[in-house]
mmCIF file with all atom_site columns, N, CA and C in Angstrom:
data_model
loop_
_atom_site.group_PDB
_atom_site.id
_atom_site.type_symbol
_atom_site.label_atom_id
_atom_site.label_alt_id
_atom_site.label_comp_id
_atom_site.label_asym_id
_atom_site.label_entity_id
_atom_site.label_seq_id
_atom_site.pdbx_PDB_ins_code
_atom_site.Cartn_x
_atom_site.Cartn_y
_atom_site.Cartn_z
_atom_site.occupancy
_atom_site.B_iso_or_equiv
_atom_site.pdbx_formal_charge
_atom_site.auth_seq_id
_atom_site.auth_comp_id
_atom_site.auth_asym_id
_atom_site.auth_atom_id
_atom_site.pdbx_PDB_model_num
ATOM 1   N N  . UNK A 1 1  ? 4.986   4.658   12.825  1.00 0.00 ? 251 UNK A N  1
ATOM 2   C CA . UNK A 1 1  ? 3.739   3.937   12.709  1.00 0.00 ? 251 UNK A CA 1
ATOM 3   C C  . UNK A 1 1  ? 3.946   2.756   11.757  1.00 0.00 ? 251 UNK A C  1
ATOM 4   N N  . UNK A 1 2  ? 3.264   1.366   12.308  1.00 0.00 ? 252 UNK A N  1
ATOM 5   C CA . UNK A 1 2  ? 3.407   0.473   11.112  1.00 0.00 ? 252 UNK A CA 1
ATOM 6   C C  . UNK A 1 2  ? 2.558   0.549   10.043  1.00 0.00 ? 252 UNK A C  1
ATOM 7   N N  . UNK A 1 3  ? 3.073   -0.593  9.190   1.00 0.00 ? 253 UNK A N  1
ATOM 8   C CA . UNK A 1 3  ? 2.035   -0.440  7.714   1.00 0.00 ? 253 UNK A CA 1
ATOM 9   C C  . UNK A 1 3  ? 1.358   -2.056  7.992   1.00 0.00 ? 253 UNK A C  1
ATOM 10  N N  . UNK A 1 4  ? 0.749   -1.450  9.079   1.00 0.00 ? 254 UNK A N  1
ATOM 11  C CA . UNK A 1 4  ? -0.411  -2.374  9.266   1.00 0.00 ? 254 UNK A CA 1
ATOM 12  C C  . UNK A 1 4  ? -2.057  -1.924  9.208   1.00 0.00 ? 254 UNK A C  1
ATOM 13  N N  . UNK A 1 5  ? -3.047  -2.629  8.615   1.00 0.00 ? 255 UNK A N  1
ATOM 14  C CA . UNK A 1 5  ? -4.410  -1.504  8.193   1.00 0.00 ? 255 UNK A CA 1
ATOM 15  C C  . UNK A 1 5  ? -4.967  -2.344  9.406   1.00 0.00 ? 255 UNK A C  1
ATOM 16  N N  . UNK A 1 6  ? -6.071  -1.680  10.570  1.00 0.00 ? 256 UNK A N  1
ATOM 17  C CA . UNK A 1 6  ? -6.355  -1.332  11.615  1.00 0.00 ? 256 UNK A CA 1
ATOM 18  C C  . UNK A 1 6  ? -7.776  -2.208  11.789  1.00 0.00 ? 256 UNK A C  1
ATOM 19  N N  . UNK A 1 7  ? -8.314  -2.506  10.711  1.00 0.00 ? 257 UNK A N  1
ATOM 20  C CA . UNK A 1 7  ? -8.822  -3.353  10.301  1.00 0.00 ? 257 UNK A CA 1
ATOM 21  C C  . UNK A 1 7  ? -8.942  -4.625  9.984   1.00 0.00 ? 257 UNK A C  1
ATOM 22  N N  . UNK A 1 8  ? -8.071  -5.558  9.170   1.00 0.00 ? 258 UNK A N  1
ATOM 23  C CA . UNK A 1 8  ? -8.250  -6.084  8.041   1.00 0.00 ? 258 UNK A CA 1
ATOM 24  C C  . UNK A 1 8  ? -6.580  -6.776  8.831   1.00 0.00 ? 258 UNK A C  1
ATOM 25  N N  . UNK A 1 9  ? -5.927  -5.970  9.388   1.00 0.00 ? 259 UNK A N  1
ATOM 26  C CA . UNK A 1 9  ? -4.325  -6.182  9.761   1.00 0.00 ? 259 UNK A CA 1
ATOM 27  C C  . UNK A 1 9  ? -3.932  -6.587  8.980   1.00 0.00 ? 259 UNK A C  1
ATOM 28  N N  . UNK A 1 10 ? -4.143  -6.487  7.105   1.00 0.00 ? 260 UNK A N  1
ATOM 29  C CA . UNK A 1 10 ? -2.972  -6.799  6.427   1.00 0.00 ? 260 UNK A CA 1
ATOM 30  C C  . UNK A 1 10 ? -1.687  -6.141  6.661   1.00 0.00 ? 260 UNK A C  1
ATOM 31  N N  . UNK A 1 11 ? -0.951  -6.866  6.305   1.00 0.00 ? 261 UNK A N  1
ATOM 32  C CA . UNK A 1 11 ? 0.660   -6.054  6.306   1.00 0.00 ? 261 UNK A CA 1
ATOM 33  C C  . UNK A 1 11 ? 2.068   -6.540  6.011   1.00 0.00 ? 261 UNK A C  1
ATOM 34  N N  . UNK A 1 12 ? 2.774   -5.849  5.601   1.00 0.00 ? 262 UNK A N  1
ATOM 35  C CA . UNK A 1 12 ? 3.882   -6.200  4.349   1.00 0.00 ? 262 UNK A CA 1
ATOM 36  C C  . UNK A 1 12 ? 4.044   -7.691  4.239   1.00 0.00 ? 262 UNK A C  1
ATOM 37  N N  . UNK A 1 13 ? 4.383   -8.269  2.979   1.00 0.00 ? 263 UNK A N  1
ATOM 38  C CA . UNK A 1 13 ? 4.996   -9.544  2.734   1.00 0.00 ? 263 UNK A CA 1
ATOM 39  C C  . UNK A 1 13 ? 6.179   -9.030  2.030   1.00 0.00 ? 263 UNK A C  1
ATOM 40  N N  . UNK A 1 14 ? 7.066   -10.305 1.703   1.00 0.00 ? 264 UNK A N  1
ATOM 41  C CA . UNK A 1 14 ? 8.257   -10.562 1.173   1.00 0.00 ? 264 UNK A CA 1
ATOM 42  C C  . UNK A 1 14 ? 7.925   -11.215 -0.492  1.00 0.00 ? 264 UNK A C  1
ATOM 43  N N  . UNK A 1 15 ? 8.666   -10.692 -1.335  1.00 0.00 ? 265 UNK A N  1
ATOM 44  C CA . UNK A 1 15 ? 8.663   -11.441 -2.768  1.00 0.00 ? 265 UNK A CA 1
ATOM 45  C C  . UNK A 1 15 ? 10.178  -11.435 -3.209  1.00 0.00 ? 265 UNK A C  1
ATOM 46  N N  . UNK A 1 16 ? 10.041  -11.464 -4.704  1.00 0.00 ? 266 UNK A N  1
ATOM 47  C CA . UNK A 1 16 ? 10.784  -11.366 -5.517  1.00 0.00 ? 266 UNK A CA 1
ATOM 48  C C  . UNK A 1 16 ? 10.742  -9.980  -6.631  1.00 0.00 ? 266 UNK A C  1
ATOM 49  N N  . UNK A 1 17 ? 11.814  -9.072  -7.302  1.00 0.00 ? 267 UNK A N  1
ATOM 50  C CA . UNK A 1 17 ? 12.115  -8.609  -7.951  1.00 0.00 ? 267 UNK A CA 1
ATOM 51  C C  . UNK A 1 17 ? 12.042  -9.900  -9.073  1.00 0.00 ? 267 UNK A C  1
ATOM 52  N N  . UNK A 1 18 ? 11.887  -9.686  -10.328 1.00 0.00 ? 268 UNK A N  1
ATOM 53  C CA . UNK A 1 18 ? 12.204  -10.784 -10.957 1.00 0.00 ? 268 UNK A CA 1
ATOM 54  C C  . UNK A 1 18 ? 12.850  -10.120 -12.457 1.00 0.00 ? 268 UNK A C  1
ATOM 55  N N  . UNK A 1 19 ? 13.649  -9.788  -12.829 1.00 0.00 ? 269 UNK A N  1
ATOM 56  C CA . UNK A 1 19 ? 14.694  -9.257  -13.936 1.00 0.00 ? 269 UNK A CA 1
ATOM 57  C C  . UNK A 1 19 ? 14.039  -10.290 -15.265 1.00 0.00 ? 269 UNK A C  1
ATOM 58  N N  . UNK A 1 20 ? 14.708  -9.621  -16.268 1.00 0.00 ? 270 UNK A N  1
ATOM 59  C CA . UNK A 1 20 ? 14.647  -10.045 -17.424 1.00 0.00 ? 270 UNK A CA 1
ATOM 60  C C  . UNK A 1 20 ? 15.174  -11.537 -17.623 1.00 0.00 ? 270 UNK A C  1
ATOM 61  N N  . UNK A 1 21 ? 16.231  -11.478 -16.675 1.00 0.00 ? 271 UNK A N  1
ATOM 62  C CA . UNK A 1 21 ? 17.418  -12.542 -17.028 1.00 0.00 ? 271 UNK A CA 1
ATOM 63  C C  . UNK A 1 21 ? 17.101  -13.374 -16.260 1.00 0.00 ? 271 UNK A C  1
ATOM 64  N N  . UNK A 1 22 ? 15.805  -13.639 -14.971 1.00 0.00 ? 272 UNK A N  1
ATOM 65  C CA . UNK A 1 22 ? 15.006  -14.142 -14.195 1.00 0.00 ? 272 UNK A CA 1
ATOM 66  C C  . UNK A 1 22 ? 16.134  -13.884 -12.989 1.00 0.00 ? 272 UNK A C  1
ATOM 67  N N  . UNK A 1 23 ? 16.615  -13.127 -13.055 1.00 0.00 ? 273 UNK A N  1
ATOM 68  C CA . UNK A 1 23 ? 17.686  -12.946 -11.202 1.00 0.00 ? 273 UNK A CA 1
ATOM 69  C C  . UNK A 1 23 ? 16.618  -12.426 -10.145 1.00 0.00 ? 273 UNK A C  1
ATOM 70  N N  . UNK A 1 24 ? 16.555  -13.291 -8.817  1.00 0.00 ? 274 UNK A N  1
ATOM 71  C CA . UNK A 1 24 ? 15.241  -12.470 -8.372  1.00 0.00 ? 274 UNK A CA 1
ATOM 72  C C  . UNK A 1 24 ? 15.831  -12.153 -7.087  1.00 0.00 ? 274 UNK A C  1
ATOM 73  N N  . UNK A 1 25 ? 15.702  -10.908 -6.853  1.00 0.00 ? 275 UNK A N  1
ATOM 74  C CA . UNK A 1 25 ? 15.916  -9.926  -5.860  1.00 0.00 ? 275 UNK A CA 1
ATOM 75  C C  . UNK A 1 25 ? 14.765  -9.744  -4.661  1.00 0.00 ? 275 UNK A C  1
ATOM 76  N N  . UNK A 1 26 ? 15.484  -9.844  -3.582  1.00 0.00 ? 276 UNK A N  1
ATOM 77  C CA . UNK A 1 26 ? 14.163  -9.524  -2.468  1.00 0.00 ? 276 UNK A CA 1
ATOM 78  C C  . UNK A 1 26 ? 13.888  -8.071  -2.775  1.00 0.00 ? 276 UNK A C  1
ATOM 79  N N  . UNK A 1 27 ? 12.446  -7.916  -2.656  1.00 0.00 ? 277 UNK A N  1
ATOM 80  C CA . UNK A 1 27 ? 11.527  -7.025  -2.056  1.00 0.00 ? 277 UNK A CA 1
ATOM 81  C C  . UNK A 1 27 ? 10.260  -6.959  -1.171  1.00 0.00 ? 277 UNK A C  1
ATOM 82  N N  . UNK A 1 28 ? 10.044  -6.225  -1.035  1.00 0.00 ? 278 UNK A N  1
ATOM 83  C CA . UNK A 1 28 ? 8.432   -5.667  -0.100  1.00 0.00 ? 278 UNK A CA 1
ATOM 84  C C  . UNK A 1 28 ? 7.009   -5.627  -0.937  1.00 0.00 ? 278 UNK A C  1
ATOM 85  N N  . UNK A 1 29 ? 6.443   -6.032  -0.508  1.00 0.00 ? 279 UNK A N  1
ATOM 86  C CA . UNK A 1 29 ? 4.649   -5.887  -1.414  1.00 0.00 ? 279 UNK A CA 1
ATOM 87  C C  . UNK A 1 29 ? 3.764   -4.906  0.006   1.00 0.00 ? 279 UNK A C  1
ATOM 88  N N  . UNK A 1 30 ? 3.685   -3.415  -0.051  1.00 0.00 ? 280 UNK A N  1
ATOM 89  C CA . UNK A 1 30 ? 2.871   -3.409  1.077   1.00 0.00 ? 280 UNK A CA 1
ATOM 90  C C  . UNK A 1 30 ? 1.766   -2.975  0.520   1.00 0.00 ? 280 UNK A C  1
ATOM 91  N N  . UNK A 1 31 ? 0.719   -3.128  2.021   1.00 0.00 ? 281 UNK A N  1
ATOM 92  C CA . UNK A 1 31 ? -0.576  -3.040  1.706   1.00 0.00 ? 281 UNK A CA 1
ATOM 93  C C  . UNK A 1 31 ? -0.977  -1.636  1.334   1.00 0.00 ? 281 UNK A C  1
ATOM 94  N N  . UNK A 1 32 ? -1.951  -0.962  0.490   1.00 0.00 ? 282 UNK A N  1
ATOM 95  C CA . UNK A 1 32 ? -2.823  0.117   0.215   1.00 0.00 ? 282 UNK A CA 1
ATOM 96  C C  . UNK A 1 32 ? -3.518  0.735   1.240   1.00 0.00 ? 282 UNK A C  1
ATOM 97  N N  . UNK A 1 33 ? -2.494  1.290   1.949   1.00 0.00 ? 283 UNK A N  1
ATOM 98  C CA . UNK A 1 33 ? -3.108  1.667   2.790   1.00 0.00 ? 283 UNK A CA 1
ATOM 99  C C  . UNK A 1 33 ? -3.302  3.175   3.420   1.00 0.00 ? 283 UNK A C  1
ATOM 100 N N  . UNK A 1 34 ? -4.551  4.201   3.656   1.00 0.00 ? 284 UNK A N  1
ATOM 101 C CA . UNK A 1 34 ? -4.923  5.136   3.600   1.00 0.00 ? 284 UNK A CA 1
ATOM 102 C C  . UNK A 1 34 ? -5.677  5.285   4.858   1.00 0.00 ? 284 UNK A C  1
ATOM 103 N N  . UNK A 1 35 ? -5.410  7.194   5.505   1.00 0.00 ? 285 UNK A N  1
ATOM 104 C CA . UNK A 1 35 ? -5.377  7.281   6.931   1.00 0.00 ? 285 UNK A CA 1
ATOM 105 C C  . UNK A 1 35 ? -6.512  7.936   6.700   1.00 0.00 ? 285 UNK A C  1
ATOM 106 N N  . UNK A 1 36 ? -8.030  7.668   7.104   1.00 0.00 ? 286 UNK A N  1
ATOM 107 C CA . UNK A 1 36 ? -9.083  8.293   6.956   1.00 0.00 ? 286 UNK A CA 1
ATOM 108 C C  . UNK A 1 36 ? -10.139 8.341   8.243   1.00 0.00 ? 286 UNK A C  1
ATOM 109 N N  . UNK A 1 37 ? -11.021 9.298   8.105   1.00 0.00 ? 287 UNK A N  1
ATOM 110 C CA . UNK A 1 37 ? -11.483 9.561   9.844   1.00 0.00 ? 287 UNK A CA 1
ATOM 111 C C  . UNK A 1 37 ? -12.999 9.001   8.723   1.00 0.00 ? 287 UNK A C  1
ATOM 112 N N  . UNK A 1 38 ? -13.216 8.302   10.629  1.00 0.00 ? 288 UNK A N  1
ATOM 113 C CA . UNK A 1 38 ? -15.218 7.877   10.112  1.00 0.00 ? 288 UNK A CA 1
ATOM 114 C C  . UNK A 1 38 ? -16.047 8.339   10.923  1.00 0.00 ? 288 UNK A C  1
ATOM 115 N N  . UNK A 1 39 ? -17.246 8.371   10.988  1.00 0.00 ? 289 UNK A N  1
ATOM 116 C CA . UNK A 1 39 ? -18.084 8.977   12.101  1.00 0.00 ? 289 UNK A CA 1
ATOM 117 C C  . UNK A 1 39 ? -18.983 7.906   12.841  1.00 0.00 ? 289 UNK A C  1
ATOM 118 N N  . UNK A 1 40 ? -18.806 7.821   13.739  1.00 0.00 ? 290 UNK A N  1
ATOM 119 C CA . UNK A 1 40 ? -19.473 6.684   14.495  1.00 0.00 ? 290 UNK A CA 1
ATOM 120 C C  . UNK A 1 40 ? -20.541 7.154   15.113  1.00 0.00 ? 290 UNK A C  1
ATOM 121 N N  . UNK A 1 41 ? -22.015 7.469   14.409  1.00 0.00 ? 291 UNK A N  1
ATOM 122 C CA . UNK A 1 41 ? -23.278 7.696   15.004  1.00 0.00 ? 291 UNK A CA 1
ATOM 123 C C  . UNK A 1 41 ? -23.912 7.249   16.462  1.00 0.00 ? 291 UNK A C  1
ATOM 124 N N  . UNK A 1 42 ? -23.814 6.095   16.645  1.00 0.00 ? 292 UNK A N  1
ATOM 125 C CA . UNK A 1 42 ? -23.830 6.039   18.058  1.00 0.00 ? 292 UNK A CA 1
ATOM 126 C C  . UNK A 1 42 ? -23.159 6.819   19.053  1.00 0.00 ? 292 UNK A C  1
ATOM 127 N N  . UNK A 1 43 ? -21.926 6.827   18.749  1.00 0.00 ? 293 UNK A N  1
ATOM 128 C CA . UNK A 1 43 ? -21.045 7.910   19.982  1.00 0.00 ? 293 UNK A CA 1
ATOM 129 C C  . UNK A 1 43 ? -20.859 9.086   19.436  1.00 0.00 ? 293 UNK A C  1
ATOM 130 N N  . UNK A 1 44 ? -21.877 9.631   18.758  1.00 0.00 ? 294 UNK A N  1
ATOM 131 C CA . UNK A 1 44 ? -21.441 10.704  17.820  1.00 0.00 ? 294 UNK A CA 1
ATOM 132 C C  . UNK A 1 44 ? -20.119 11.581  17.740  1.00 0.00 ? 294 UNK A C  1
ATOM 133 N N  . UNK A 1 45 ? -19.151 10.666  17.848  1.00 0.00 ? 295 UNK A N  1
ATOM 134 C CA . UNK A 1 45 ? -17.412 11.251  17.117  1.00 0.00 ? 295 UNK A CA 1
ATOM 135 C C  . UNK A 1 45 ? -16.852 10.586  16.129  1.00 0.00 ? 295 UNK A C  1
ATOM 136 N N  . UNK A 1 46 ? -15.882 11.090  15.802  1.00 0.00 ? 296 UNK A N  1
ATOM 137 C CA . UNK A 1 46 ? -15.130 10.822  14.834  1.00 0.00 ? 296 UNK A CA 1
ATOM 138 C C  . UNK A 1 46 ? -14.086 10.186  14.991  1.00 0.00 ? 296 UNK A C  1
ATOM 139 N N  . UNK A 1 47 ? -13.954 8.991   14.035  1.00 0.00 ? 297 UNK A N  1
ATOM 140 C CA . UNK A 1 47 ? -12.507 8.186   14.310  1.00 0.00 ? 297 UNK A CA 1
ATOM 141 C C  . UNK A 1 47 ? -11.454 8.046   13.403  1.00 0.00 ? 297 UNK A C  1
ATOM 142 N N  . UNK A 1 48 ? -9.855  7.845   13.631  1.00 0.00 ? 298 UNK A N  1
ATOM 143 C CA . UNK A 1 48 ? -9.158  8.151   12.054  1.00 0.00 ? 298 UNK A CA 1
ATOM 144 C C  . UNK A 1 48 ? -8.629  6.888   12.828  1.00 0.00 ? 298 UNK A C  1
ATOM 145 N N  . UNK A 1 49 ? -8.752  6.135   11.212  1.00 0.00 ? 299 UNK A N  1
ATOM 146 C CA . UNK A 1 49 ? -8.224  4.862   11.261  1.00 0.00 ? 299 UNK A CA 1
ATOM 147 C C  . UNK A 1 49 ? -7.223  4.705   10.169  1.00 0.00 ? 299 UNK A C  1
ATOM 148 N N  . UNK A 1 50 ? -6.055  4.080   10.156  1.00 0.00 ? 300 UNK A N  1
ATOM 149 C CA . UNK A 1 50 ? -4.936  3.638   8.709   1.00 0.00 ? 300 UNK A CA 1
ATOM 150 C C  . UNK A 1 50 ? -5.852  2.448   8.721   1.00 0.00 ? 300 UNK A C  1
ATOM 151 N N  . UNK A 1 51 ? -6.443  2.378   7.243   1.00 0.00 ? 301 UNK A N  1
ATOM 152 C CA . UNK A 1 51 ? -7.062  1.117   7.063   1.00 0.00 ? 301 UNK A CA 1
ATOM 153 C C  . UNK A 1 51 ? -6.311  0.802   5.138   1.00 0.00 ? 301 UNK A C  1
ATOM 154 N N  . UNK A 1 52 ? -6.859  -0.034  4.693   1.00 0.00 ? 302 UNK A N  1
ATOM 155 C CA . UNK A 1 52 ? -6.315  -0.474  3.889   1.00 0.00 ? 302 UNK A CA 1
ATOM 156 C C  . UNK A 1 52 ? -7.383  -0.451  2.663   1.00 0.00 ? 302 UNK A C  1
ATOM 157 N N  . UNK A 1 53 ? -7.510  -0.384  1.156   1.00 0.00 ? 303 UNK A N  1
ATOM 158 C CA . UNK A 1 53 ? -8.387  -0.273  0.575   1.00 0.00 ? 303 UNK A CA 1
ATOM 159 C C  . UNK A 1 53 ? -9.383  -1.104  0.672   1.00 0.00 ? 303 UNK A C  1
ATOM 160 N N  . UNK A 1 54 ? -9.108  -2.470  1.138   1.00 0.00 ? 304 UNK A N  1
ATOM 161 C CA . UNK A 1 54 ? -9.727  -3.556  1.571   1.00 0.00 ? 304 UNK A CA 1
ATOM 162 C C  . UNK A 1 54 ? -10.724 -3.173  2.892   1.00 0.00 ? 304 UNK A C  1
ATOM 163 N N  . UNK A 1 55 ? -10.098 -2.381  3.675   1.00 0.00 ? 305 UNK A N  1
ATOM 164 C CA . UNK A 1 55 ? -10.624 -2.373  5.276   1.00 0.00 ? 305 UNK A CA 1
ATOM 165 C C  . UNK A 1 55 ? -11.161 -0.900  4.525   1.00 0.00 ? 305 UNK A C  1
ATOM 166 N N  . UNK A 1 56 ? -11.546 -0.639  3.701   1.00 0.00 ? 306 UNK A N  1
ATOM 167 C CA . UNK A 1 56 ? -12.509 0.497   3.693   1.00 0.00 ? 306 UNK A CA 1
ATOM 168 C C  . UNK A 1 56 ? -13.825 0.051   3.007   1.00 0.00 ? 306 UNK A C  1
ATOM 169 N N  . UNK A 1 57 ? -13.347 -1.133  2.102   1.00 0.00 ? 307 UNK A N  1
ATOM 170 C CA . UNK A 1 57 ? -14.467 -2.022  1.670   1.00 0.00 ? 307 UNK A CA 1
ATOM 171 C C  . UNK A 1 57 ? -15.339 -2.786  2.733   1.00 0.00 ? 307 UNK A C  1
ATOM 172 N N  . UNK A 1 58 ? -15.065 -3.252  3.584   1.00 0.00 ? 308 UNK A N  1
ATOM 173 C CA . UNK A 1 58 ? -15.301 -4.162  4.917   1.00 0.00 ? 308 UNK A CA 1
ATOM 174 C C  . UNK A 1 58 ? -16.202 -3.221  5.533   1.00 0.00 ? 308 UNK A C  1
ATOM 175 N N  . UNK A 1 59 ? -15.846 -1.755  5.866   1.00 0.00 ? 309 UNK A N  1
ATOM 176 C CA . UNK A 1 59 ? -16.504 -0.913  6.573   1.00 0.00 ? 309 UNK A CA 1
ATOM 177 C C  . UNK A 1 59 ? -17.643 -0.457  5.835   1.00 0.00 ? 309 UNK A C  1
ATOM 178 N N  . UNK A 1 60 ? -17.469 -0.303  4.518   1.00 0.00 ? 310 UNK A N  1
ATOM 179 C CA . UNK A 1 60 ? -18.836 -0.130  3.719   1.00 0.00 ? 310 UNK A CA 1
ATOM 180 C C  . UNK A 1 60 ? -19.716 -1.005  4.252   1.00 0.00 ? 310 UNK A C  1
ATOM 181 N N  . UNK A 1 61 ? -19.717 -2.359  3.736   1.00 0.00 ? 311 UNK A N  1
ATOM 182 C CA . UNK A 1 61 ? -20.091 -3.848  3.918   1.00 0.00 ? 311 UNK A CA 1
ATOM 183 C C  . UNK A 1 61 ? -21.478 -3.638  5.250   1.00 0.00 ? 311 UNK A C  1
ATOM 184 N N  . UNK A 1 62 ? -19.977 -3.645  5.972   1.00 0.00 ? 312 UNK A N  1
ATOM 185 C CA . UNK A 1 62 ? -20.896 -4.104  7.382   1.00 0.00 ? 312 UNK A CA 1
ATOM 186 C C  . UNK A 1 62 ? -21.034 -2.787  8.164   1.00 0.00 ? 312 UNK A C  1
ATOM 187 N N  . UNK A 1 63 ? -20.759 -1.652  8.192   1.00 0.00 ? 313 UNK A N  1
ATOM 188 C CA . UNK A 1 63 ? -21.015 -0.816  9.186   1.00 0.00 ? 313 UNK A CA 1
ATOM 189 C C  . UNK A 1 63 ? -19.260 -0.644  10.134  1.00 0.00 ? 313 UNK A C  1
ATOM 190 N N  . UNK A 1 64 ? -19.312 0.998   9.959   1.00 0.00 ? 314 UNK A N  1
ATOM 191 C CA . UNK A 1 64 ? -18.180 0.747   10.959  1.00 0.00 ? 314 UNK A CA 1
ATOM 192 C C  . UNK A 1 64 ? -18.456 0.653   12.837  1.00 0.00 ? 314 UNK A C  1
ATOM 193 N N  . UNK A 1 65 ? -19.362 0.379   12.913  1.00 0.00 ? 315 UNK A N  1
ATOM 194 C CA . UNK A 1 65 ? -19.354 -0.034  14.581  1.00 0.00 ? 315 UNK A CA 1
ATOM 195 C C  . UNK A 1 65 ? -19.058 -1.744  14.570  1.00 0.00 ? 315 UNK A C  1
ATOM 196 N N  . UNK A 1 66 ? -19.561 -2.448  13.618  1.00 0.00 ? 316 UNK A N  1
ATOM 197 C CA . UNK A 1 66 ? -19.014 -4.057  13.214  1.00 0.00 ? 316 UNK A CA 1
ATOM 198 C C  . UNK A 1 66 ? -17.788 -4.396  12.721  1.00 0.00 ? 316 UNK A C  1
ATOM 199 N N  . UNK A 1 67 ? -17.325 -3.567  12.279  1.00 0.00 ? 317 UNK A N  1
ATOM 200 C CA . UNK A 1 67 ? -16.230 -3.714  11.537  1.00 0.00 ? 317 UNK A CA 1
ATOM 201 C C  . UNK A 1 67 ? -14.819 -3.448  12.682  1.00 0.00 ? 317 UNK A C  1
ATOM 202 N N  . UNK A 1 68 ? -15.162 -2.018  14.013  1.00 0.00 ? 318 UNK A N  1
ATOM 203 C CA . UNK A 1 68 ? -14.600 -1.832  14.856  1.00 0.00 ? 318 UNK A CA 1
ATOM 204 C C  . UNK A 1 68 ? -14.186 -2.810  16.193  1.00 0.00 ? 318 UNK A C  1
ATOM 205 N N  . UNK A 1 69 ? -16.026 -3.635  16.247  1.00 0.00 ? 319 UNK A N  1
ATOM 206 C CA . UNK A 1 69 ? -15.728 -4.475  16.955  1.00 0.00 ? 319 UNK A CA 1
ATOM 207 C C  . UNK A 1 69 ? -14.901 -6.147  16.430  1.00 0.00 ? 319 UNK A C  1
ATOM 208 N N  . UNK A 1 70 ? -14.946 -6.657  15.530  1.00 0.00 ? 320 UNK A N  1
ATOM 209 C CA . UNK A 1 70 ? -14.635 -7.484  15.298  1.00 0.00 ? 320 UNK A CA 1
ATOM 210 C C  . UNK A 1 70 ? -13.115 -7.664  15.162  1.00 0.00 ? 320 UNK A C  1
ATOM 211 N N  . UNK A 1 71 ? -12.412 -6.015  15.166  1.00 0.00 ? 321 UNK A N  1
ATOM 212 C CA . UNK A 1 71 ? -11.272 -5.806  14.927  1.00 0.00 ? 321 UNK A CA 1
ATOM 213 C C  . UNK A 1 71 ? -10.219 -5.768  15.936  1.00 0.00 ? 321 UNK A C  1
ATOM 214 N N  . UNK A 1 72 ? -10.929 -5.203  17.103  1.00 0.00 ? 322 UNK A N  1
ATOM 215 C CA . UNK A 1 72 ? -11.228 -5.362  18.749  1.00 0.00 ? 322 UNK A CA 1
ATOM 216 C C  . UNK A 1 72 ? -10.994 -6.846  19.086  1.00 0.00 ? 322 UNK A C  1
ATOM 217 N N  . UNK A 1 73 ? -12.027 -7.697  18.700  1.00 0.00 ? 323 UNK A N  1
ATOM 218 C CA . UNK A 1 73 ? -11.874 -8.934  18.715  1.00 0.00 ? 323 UNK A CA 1
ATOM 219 C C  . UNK A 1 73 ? -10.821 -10.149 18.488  1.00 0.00 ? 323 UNK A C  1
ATOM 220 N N  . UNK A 1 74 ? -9.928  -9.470  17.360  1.00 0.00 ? 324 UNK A N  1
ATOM 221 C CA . UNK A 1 74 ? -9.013  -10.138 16.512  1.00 0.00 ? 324 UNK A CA 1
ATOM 222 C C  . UNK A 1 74 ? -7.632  -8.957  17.339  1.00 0.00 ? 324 UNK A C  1
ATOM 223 N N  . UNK A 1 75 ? -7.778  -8.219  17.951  1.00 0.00 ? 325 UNK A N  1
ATOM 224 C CA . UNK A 1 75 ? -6.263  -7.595  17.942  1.00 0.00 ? 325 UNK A CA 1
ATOM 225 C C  . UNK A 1 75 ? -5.848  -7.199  17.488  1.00 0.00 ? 325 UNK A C  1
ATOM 226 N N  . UNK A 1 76 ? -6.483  -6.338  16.773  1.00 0.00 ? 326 UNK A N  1
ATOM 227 C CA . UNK A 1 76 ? -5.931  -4.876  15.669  1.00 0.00 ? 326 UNK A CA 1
ATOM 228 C C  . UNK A 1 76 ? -6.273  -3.773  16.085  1.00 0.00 ? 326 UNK A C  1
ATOM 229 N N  . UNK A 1 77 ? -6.911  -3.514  16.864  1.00 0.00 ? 327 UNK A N  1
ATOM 230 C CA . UNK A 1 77 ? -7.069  -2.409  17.559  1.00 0.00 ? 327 UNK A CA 1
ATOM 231 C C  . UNK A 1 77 ? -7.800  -2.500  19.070  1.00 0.00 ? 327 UNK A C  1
ATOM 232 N N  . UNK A 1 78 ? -6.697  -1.661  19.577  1.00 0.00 ? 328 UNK A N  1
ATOM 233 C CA . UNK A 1 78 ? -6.848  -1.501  21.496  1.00 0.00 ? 328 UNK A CA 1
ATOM 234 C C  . UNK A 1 78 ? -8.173  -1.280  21.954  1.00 0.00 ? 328 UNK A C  1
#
C-alpha cells in the first residue's frame, strides 16, 4: 500500500539529513498518516480510509460525504 492519504493525497517528499558539519544526506519526510474507518449516514456503512492527520481535519471541517466526493473528484479515490 502507498503512503499516500486518500484524501488530501499528500505523499512522501525528498529533503536533506543535515549533520553538524552541514553534510546533507538524502532522506524521506512522509506524511502522518493513520488507517481509520468513518460512518457514512446516508449509506449507513462504514468506510476505512489511510488518511493523513490533515485529511482527518478536512473531514471534521466539511463532512465526510464532501470530503469523499471532492476526493473522487481530484483522483484519490476510485
Amino acid at each position: 500500500m502507498s503512503r499516500i492519504c486518500q484524501i488530501t493525497g499528500k505523499k512522501p517528499i525528498t529533503g536533506h539529513h543535515v549533520s553538524h558539519s552541514n553534510i546533507k544526506t538524502n532522506r524521506w519526510f512522509y506524511p502522518n498518516l493513520q488507517v481509520k474507518k468513518f460512518f457514512i449516514p446516508e449509506e449507513n456503512r462504514w468506510v476505512t480510509l489511510r488518511v493523513s492527520a490533515a485529511g482527518i481535519r478536512t473531514i471534521s471541517k466539511n463532512g465526510i460525504q464532501a470530503a469523499l466526493k471532492k476526493a473522487r473528484e481530484k483522483g484519490f479515490i476510485k
